Amino acid sequence: MDLIVSLKPLFAVLISILVVPMIIWSGNRPNLREAWTFAAAGIKFLIVASMVPAVLGGATLEWTMVQVLPGAAIAFRVDAFGLLFALVSSFLWIVTSAYSIGYMRGLDEHGQTRYYCFFALSLSATVGVAFSANLLTLYLFYEMLSFATYPLVTHHQDMESRSSGRKYILYIVGSSIGLALPAMVYVYGVSGTLDFATQGIMPSSVPPAVLMALVLMFLFGFAKAGVMPFHSWLPAAMVAPTPVSALLHAVAVVKVGAFCIFRVLTGVMGADLLTGIGLGTVVCYIAAFTIIVSSLIALSQDGLKRRLAFSTIGQLSYIVLGAALLTPQGLTGGMLHIAMHAFGKITLFFCAGAIFVATGVKNISDMTGIGKRMPITMTAFFIGSLSVIGLPPCGGFISKWFLALGTLEARQYVMLVVILTSSLLNAAYFLPIVYRAFFCTAEESKFDNRMGEAPIWCLIPLKLTAFISILLFLFPQPFLDLAKLAVVQILGSK
Amino acid sequence: MSQHLPALPVIVPLLSALLITMLGWFKPRLSFPIALAALTVALLSAVGLMGRVLSSGAAAYGMGGWNPPWGIAYHVDHLNALVLIAVLAAALVGLIATRKCVKEEFAERIVPFYTLFVLFVTGLAGILLTGDAFNLYVLLEVASLTGYALIGIGEKRAPLAGLNYILMGTIGASFYLLGIGYLYLMTGTLNMADLAQRLPAVYDSHVVALAFFICLTGLFVKMAFFPLHGWLPNAYSHAPSAASILIAPLTTKVMIYVMIRLTLTVFTPDYAFDILDIGNAIVWLAVIAIVMGSALALAQNRLKHILSYIVVAEVGYMVGGFWLGNRAGMTGSILHIVNDAAMTLCVFLAAGALLTRIREDRLAGLQGMFRKMPLSMAALAAGGLSIIGVPPTCGFFSKWYLISGGIEAGHYGFVAALLFSSLVNVVLFFRIFEIAYFEPLGQGHGHHRNDPSPMAEAPTSMLAPLVVVAVLLVVLGLYSGNLVSAIIQYAIPAQII
Amino acid sequence: MNEWIAFLAGKFNYWGFIVLMMIGIYAIIAKKNLIKKIIGMNIFQTAIILFYVSTAAKRDAGIPIITHGHGMSGHSARAVDYINPLPHVLMLTAIVVSVATLGVALTLAVKVYRQYGSLEEDEIADSIRARAGGDQ
């Protein structure tokens, strides 16, 4: 495997930090301000995309910033898995920026300058996590993301967002300091390094009971992944403006959590080690529990965003499950699910936001007949649902397919049942929304037949992501290739 | 000239005190520039000292050309050169930042204020450099007396707080003096290097153990180690903000240095960790200090009170880390001396900046401050994150070493206390941020665009140093690896692993 | 019994300074009056000064001034003839320190008195509480 020393990962992370002063400086000229955001988002995506050929060619790009501890530096390393995640999040930042304009201006929100600043910071942190070369850098950006998203979650600055903000910080920062940090220090103590490596860095002398404790500490410590019982910050965080929920709480933040767990299981603990003592199975069952229970809770939610949030909790555990299966197909499925679910779920959130901007409706029970009012939005919603449920012709099908193959490969037949059951439950909580939106009698409908879509800035992004969801079913190659390469990098060439 | 470098950080501020008093009689306006020049020279010579230590190792210097045993020796090594730079830099930044503050708070008394302050720095620099146990006591009292006066010079409850500080501080210093007396009885010398040589012969004597405990108790009082912390919260929070900005980052840190110096150089680690074997007990005391300091901070509803109790908890970090007795713990402790000086300076400076615009530091009065004073609040946030221990701020890295020291030593109580305190700090600071982030009722609610922002920042002379310190927290964090590998690892005796 | 008396008498200077120290600490902690506390502090410091000075003493030794002047180099000075001068010198410094401490403490006591019109701790606490109540 080639190593290329390159500044690209550093720039990809820094670009959205550097744009913050610009955004503040042009705070009074909204068009210029948003132009800065777009410029940064575009450049970021281009930098990330420009690394794809090299990485697909089997190379890794590295940049060490500064050696802060012996054996642990603040360093970036771009491998296939990190690139996959960075690609998804930096592309969706462009789309979400467009959507933000429609949403924030459509609702005439206050504090927009602050909003764009912290959004840019959050994206820096996300890509930073994706490109981390070691656990320390990962933790650094993980925490940066926690704090950068706090002002976004509490954007409305009312009592509800205040209590949600508290819950958010308490769960996320509390668990990372209380569980992940000591586990990380312990790993450093026994192995003398924190660099992610093929098959992990844990010395064989560590007893299984300690390994078990470490795995659990990491699993719950990275609470952004929303593994139960550390999940309840996510529904609370839904008080944020919808673009925040869409990009951060369906893609960036939550997948950073899943990404971290993925990295820890594969790069720190090592697949062979975990399989050897059956720890993967334990994590599988925890994930399975989360998948089923969150889907059941989602069924009972009336707030659209809350239902989406519980759906996200379940889908995140798919990724964790994929990592915990520790087989090539399972890992591929888990990684692909990061991308596939991202596009599907962000579409759904965009739709929820568009509905709110156009009609002010938040609850599902008030959406009967909305399909006639907002046909484009609800069609996109339908496509997004299909993708999340995992039905063709949407991208979600592919990742679930690989996950299912992974369960067979690992002989975890119970997990196969879990995946299938959960898909049914997903269908049960999404499809009725679509059905009642389009098929209802005139009396039942809460809307007149006049068409009234959300502003064009809201509409284009959701069309785009819905379209891409379908496209990814037909052409999953870029992500699939990256994921397959990543599996080789993670497991070693077997 | 350059061979007299070790004397400069002490002599220059001392002489400047004289100069300020004399010239200030005619031209009070001159006192600030003189103090500034003196501290700059002192800091530069400290940096020069560090350079020399790095290139040619530790060195001794006979004050006034008198060599021990007749004269007083000054020793410069990695440990005290580092702490000296931290202390002088913090003092210099504090001096620049508080210029306006001092002018407003002490209109008539600028001259005495600056005289006291340079004397205070003289005392601290002397404590750091001296190689003589009794000279250390004298300089300790120089620093303390000026400190009492700086605190007591304020209005309202400051004199009473200052008086309590005197009573406690004097007990502490006297205990130290008593301990030194026992050591003198046993060895007939007060020079630290001589003491270290002669003590091993009498290690089994109870008097030596008693001397050690008495010295340590005295230092614990001086550094506000729980439960001997009683003087600190009131003294720091009722002091005028200029005084608290200047004193809070320095005193406790220097006292911890004295504890480290006494244990490592005078008594040697063999004695402290193996013969007496009190490391474990003191770490448990530190655990109590950390937990109680954090818990008491939670109970406060004034900004400076909260910060003061955080200082109490941080003292527990450093004491505990040191007494873990392993390399990681000591590294963490020494690194934390530097980092905590910067962090404490940052948060107290930010509090001072806020207090230039609001009269009271009750938390409820902080509403909407993120909009009114965005930079000051951002600096407070940076300091807060560093105290919580969020990378890449410096607080994270010292905490990292402390935790790994705790795990290495198998002292999980200490690890748990550190984590607990971090979590409490999250709560503490987010309570402050939340109040400051949310607007007062009736304003700024709902969806306004283009808020009319009546920004009212602190004066630039205060803001600029504050921002510099806040940035420094991150820079220190990023370079903590270099700091440890170039300096701190040589400050710890090789026998400690 | 005799052993005990010998033990007590043989170290009488230490007993003396321990008693003084305890009196000082007691005053600092238990007395409510600020001036009494300050006096306690001073007693405490003086106890330590006495301790140092007493350690310098030797039986049958004189003050540490060499009695025979220059030129009389026939016999050198013997250390046993003189009490140890160093503790005295050190204590000169300590006395200066304690005087300075006393000065600062009394100054602050005056300031406190001007502010609250009292030197009794509980009365001061009352008036602080009254003022805090008045603020709200």
CSV table of N, CA and C in Angstrom, one decimal, chain A residues 28 30 65-70 74 105 107-112 114 136 139-140 143 147 150-151 154-158 161-162 166 169-170 173-174 177-178 181-182 184-186 188 194, chain B residues 367 385 388-392 396-397 399-401 403-405 407 412 415 419 422-423 426-427 430 433-435 437-439 444-451 477-482 484:
chain,number,residue,atom,x,y,z
A,28,ASN,N,-23.8,41.1,7.5
A,28,ASN,CA,-25.0,41.9,7.1
A,28,ASN,C,-25.4,41.8,5.7
A,30,PRO,N,-26.5,39.1,3.4
A,30,PRO,CA,-26.8,37.6,3.4
A,30,PRO,C,-26.4,36.9,2.1
A,65,MET,N,0.3,16.5,11.8
A,65,MET,CA,0.3,17.9,12.1
A,65,MET,C,1.3,18.1,13.2
A,66,VAL,N,1.1,17.5,14.3
A,66,VAL,CA,2.0,17.8,15.5
A,66,VAL,C,1.9,16.6,16.4
A,67,GLN,N,3.1,16.2,16.9
A,67,GLN,CA,3.2,15.1,17.8
A,67,GLN,C,2.8,15.6,19.2
A,68,VAL,N,1.6,15.2,19.7
A,68,VAL,CA,1.2,15.8,21.0
A,68,VAL,C,1.5,14.9,22.2
A,69,LEU,N,1.5,13.6,21.9
A,69,LEU,CA,1.9,12.6,23.0
A,69,LEU,C,2.9,11.6,22.3
A,70,PRO,N,3.8,11.1,23.1
A,70,PRO,CA,4.6,10.1,22.5
A,70,PRO,C,3.8,8.9,21.9
A,74,ILE,N,-1.5,14.4,16.4
A,74,ILE,CA,-2.7,14.9,15.7
A,74,ILE,C,-2.4,14.7,14.2
A,105,ARG,N,-34.5,31.5,5.3
A,105,ARG,CA,-35.1,32.7,4.8
A,105,ARG,C,-36.6,32.6,4.7
A,107,LEU,N,-38.5,31.0,6.7
A,107,LEU,CA,-39.0,31.2,8.1
A,107,LEU,C,-38.6,32.5,8.7
A,108,ASP,N,-37.7,33.2,8.0
A,108,ASP,CA,-37.2,34.5,8.6
A,108,ASP,C,-36.6,34.2,10.0
A,109,GLU,N,-35.7,33.3,10.1
A,109,GLU,CA,-35.1,32.9,11.3
A,109,GLU,C,-34.1,34.0,11.8
A,110,HIS,N,-33.9,34.1,13.1
A,110,HIS,CA,-32.9,35.0,13.6
A,110,HIS,C,-31.5,34.3,13.7
A,111,GLY,N,-30.5,35.1,13.9
A,111,GLY,CA,-29.2,34.6,14.1
A,111,GLY,C,-28.6,33.7,13.0
A,112,GLN,N,-28.9,34.1,11.8
A,112,GLN,CA,-28.5,33.3,10.7
A,112,GLN,C,-26.9,33.2,10.5
A,114,ARG,N,-24.7,33.3,12.9
A,114,ARG,CA,-24.2,32.3,13.8
A,114,ARG,C,-24.5,30.9,13.3
A,136,LEU,N,-6.8,9.6,19.0
A,136,LEU,CA,-6.7,10.9,19.6
A,136,LEU,C,-7.3,12.0,18.7
A,139,TYR,N,-11.0,11.6,18.6
A,139,TYR,CA,-11.7,12.1,19.8
A,139,TYR,C,-11.7,13.7,19.8
A,140,LEU,N,-10.6,14.2,19.3
A,140,LEU,CA,-10.5,15.7,19.2
A,140,LEU,C,-11.7,16.2,18.4
A,143,GLU,N,-15.2,15.7,19.9
A,143,GLU,CA,-15.6,16.7,20.9
A,143,GLU,C,-15.9,18.0,20.2
A,147,PHE,N,-19.4,20.3,20.6
A,147,PHE,CA,-19.6,21.7,21.0
A,147,PHE,C,-20.1,22.6,19.9
A,150,TYR,N,-23.9,22.5,19.5
A,150,TYR,CA,-24.7,22.9,20.6
A,150,TYR,C,-25.5,24.2,20.2
A,151,PRO,N,-24.8,25.2,19.7
A,151,PRO,CA,-25.6,26.4,19.3
A,151,PRO,C,-26.6,26.2,18.2
A,154,THR,N,-29.7,24.5,19.9
A,154,THR,CA,-30.4,25.4,20.7
A,154,THR,C,-30.7,26.7,19.9
A,155,HIS,N,-30.8,26.6,18.6
A,155,HIS,CA,-30.9,27.8,17.8
A,155,HIS,C,-32.1,28.7,18.2
A,156,HIS,N,-33.2,28.1,18.5
A,156,HIS,CA,-34.4,28.9,18.8
A,156,HIS,C,-34.3,29.7,20.1
A,157,GLN,N,-33.4,29.3,20.9
A,157,GLN,CA,-33.2,30.0,22.2
A,157,GLN,C,-34.4,30.2,23.0
A,158,ASP,N,-35.3,29.2,23.0
A,158,ASP,CA,-36.4,29.2,23.9
A,158,ASP,C,-36.3,28.1,25.0
A,161,SER,N,-35.7,24.5,23.6
A,161,SER,CA,-34.4,24.2,23.1
A,161,SER,C,-33.3,24.3,24.2
A,162,ARG,N,-33.6,25.0,25.3
A,162,ARG,CA,-32.7,25.1,26.4
A,162,ARG,C,-32.6,23.7,27.0
A,166,ARG,N,-29.5,21.0,27.0
A,166,ARG,CA,-28.9,20.4,28.2
A,166,ARG,C,-28.7,18.9,28.1
A,169,ILE,N,-25.9,18.0,25.5
A,169,ILE,CA,-24.6,18.1,26.0
A,169,ILE,C,-24.3,17.0,27.0
A,170,LEU,N,-25.3,16.8,27.9
A,170,LEU,CA,-25.1,15.9,29.0
A,170,LEU,C,-24.8,14.5,28.5
A,173,VAL,N,-21.4,14.7,25.6
A,173,VAL,CA,-20.1,15.0,26.3
A,173,VAL,C,-19.9,14.2,27.5
A,174,GLY,N,-21.0,14.0,28.3
A,174,GLY,CA,-20.9,13.2,29.5
A,174,GLY,C,-20.4,11.8,29.1
A,177,ILE,N,-16.6,11.8,27.8
A,177,ILE,CA,-15.6,12.1,28.8
A,177,ILE,C,-15.6,10.9,29.8
A,178,GLY,N,-16.8,10.5,30.2
A,178,GLY,CA,-16.9,9.5,31.2
A,178,GLY,C,-16.5,8.1,30.8
A,181,LEU,N,-13.2,8.5,27.0
A,181,LEU,CA,-11.8,9.0,27.3
A,181,LEU,C,-11.0,8.0,28.2
A,182,PRO,N,-11.6,7.5,29.3
A,182,PRO,CA,-10.7,6.6,30.1
A,182,PRO,C,-10.4,5.3,29.3
A,184,MET,N,-9.9,5.2,26.1
A,184,MET,CA,-8.8,5.5,25.2
A,184,MET,C,-7.5,5.6,25.9
A,185,VAL,N,-7.5,6.2,27.1
A,185,VAL,CA,-6.2,6.3,27.9
A,185,VAL,C,-5.7,4.9,28.2
A,186,TYR,N,-6.7,4.0,28.5
A,186,TYR,CA,-6.3,2.7,28.9
A,186,TYR,C,-5.6,2.0,27.7
A,188,TYR,N,-4.2,3.4,25.3
A,188,TYR,CA,-2.8,4.0,25.1
A,188,TYR,C,-1.8,3.4,26.1
A,194,LEU,N,-2.0,4.9,19.5
A,194,LEU,CA,-3.4,5.1,19.2
A,194,LEU,C,-3.7,5.0,17.8
B,367,GLN,N,-27.1,37.1,31.4
B,367,GLN,CA,-28.0,36.9,30.2
B,367,GLN,C,-27.6,37.7,29.0
B,385,LEU,N,-13.5,25.2,28.1
B,385,LEU,CA,-13.3,23.9,27.4
B,385,LEU,C,-12.0,23.4,27.8
B,388,ILE,N,-12.5,21.9,31.2
B,388,ILE,CA,-13.2,20.6,31.1
B,388,ILE,C,-12.2,19.6,30.6
B,389,GLY,N,-11.3,20.0,29.7
B,389,GLY,CA,-10.4,19.0,29.1
B,389,GLY,C,-10.8,18.5,27.8
B,390,VAL,N,-11.0,19.5,26.9
B,390,VAL,CA,-11.4,19.1,25.5
B,390,VAL,C,-10.2,19.3,24.6
B,391,PRO,N,-9.8,18.3,23.8
B,391,PRO,CA,-8.7,18.6,22.9
B,391,PRO,C,-9.2,19.6,21.8
B,392,PRO,N,-8.3,20.4,21.2
B,392,PRO,CA,-6.8,20.4,21.4
B,392,PRO,C,-6.4,21.4,22.5
B,396,PHE,N,-6.6,19.4,28.1
B,396,PHE,CA,-6.8,18.0,27.8
B,396,PHE,C,-5.6,17.1,28.0
B,397,PHE,N,-4.4,17.7,27.6
B,397,PHE,CA,-3.2,16.9,27.6
B,397,PHE,C,-2.7,16.7,29.0
B,399,LYS,N,-4.6,16.5,31.5
B,399,LYS,CA,-5.5,15.6,32.1
B,399,LYS,C,-5.2,14.2,31.6
B,400,TRP,N,-4.8,14.1,30.3
B,400,TRP,CA,-4.4,12.8,29.7
B,400,TRP,C,-3.3,12.2,30.5
B,401,TYR,N,-2.3,12.9,30.8
B,401,TYR,CA,-1.1,12.4,31.5
B,401,TYR,C,-1.6,12.0,32.9
B,403,ILE,N,-4.6,11.1,33.9
B,403,ILE,CA,-5.4,9.9,33.9
B,403,ILE,C,-4.5,8.6,33.6
B,404,SER,N,-3.6,8.8,32.7
B,404,SER,CA,-2.8,7.6,32.4
B,404,SER,C,-1.9,7.3,33.5
B,405,GLY,N,-1.4,8.3,34.3
B,405,GLY,CA,-0.7,8.1,35.5
B,405,GLY,C,-1.5,7.3,36.5
B,407,ILE,N,-4.1,5.3,35.9
B,407,ILE,CA,-4.3,3.9,35.5
B,407,ILE,C,-3.0,3.1,35.7
B,412,TYR,N,-7.6,3.8,40.7
B,412,TYR,CA,-8.8,4.2,39.9
B,412,TYR,C,-9.6,5.2,40.6
B,415,VAL,N,-8.5,8.4,39.0
B,415,VAL,CA,-9.1,8.5,37.7
B,415,VAL,C,-10.5,8.9,37.7
B,419,LEU,N,-12.4,12.3,36.2
B,419,LEU,CA,-13.5,12.2,35.2
B,419,LEU,C,-14.7,12.9,35.8
B,422,SER,N,-14.3,16.5,35.5
B,422,SER,CA,-14.5,17.0,34.2
B,422,SER,C,-16.0,17.1,33.9
B,423,LEU,N,-16.7,16.1,34.3
B,423,LEU,CA,-18.2,16.2,34.1
B,423,LEU,C,-18.8,17.4,34.8
B,426,VAL,N,-18.2,20.4,33.0
B,426,VAL,CA,-19.1,20.5,31.8
B,426,VAL,C,-20.4,21.2,32.3
B,427,VAL,N,-20.9,20.7,33.4
B,427,VAL,CA,-22.2,21.2,33.9
B,427,VAL,C,-22.0,22.7,34.3
B,430,PHE,N,-21.4,24.9,31.1
B,430,PHE,CA,-22.6,25.0,30.3
B,430,PHE,C,-23.7,25.7,31.0
B,433,PHE,N,-22.7,29.2,30.1
B,433,PHE,CA,-22.9,29.5,28.7
B,433,PHE,C,-24.3,29.6,28.3
B,434,GLU,N,-25.1,28.7,29.0
B,434,GLU,CA,-26.5,28.7,28.7
B,434,GLU,C,-27.2,30.0,29.0
B,435,ILE,N,-26.8,30.5,30.2
B,435,ILE,CA,-27.4,31.7,30.7
B,435,ILE,C,-27.0,32.9,29.8
B,437,TYR,N,-26.0,32.6,26.7
B,437,TYR,CA,-26.4,32.4,25.3
B,437,TYR,C,-27.8,32.8,25.1
B,438,PHE,N,-28.6,32.5,26.1
B,438,PHE,CA,-30.0,32.8,26.0
B,438,PHE,C,-30.3,34.2,26.4
B,439,GLU,N,-31.3,34.8,25.8
B,439,GLU,CA,-31.5,36.3,26.0
B,439,GLU,C,-32.4,36.5,27.2
B,444,GLY,N,-35.2,39.6,22.1
B,444,GLY,CA,-34.5,38.7,21.2
B,444,GLY,C,-35.3,37.4,21.0
B,445,HIS,N,-36.5,37.3,21.5
B,445,HIS,CA,-37.3,36.1,21.3
B,445,HIS,C,-37.9,36.1,19.9
B,446,GLY,N,-38.4,34.9,19.5
B,446,GLY,CA,-39.0,34.9,18.2
B,446,GLY,C,-38.0,34.9,17.1
B,447,HIS,N,-38.5,35.2,16.0
B,447,HIS,CA,-37.7,35.2,14.8
B,447,HIS,C,-37.4,36.5,14.2
B,448,HIS,N,-36.3,37.1,14.7
B,448,HIS,CA,-35.9,38.4,14.2
B,448,HIS,C,-34.7,38.1,13.3
B,449,ARG,N,-34.7,38.9,12.2
B,449,ARG,CA,-33.5,38.9,11.4
B,449,ARG,C,-32.8,40.2,11.7
B,450,ASN,N,-31.5,40.2,11.4
B,450,ASN,CA,-30.7,41.4,11.6
B,450,ASN,C,-31.0,42.1,13.0
B,451,ASP,N,-30.7,41.3,14.0
B,451,ASP,CA,-30.8,41.8,15.4
B,451,ASP,C,-30.1,43.1,15.5
B,477,GLY,N,-1.6,23.5,23.9
B,477,GLY,CA,-2.1,22.1,23.7
B,477,GLY,C,-1.4,21.4,22.6
B,478,LEU,N,-1.3,22.1,21.5
B,478,LEU,CA,-0.7,21.5,20.3
B,478,LEU,C,0.8,21.2,20.5
B,479,TYR,N,1.4,22.0,21.3
B,479,TYR,CA,2.8,21.9,21.5
B,479,TYR,C,3.2,21.2,22.8
B,480,SER,N,2.2,20.6,23.5
B,480,SER,CA,2.5,20.0,24.7
B,480,SER,C,3.4,18.8,24.5
B,481,GLY,N,3.3,18.2,23.4
B,481,GLY,CA,4.2,17.1,23.1
B,481,GLY,C,5.7,17.5,23.2
B,482,ASN,N,5.9,18.7,22.5
B,482,ASN,CA,7.3,19.2,22.5
B,482,ASN,C,7.7,19.6,23.9
B,484,VAL,N,6.8,18.4,26.7
B,484,VAL,CA,7.1,17.3,27.6
B,484,VAL,C,8.4,16.7,27.1
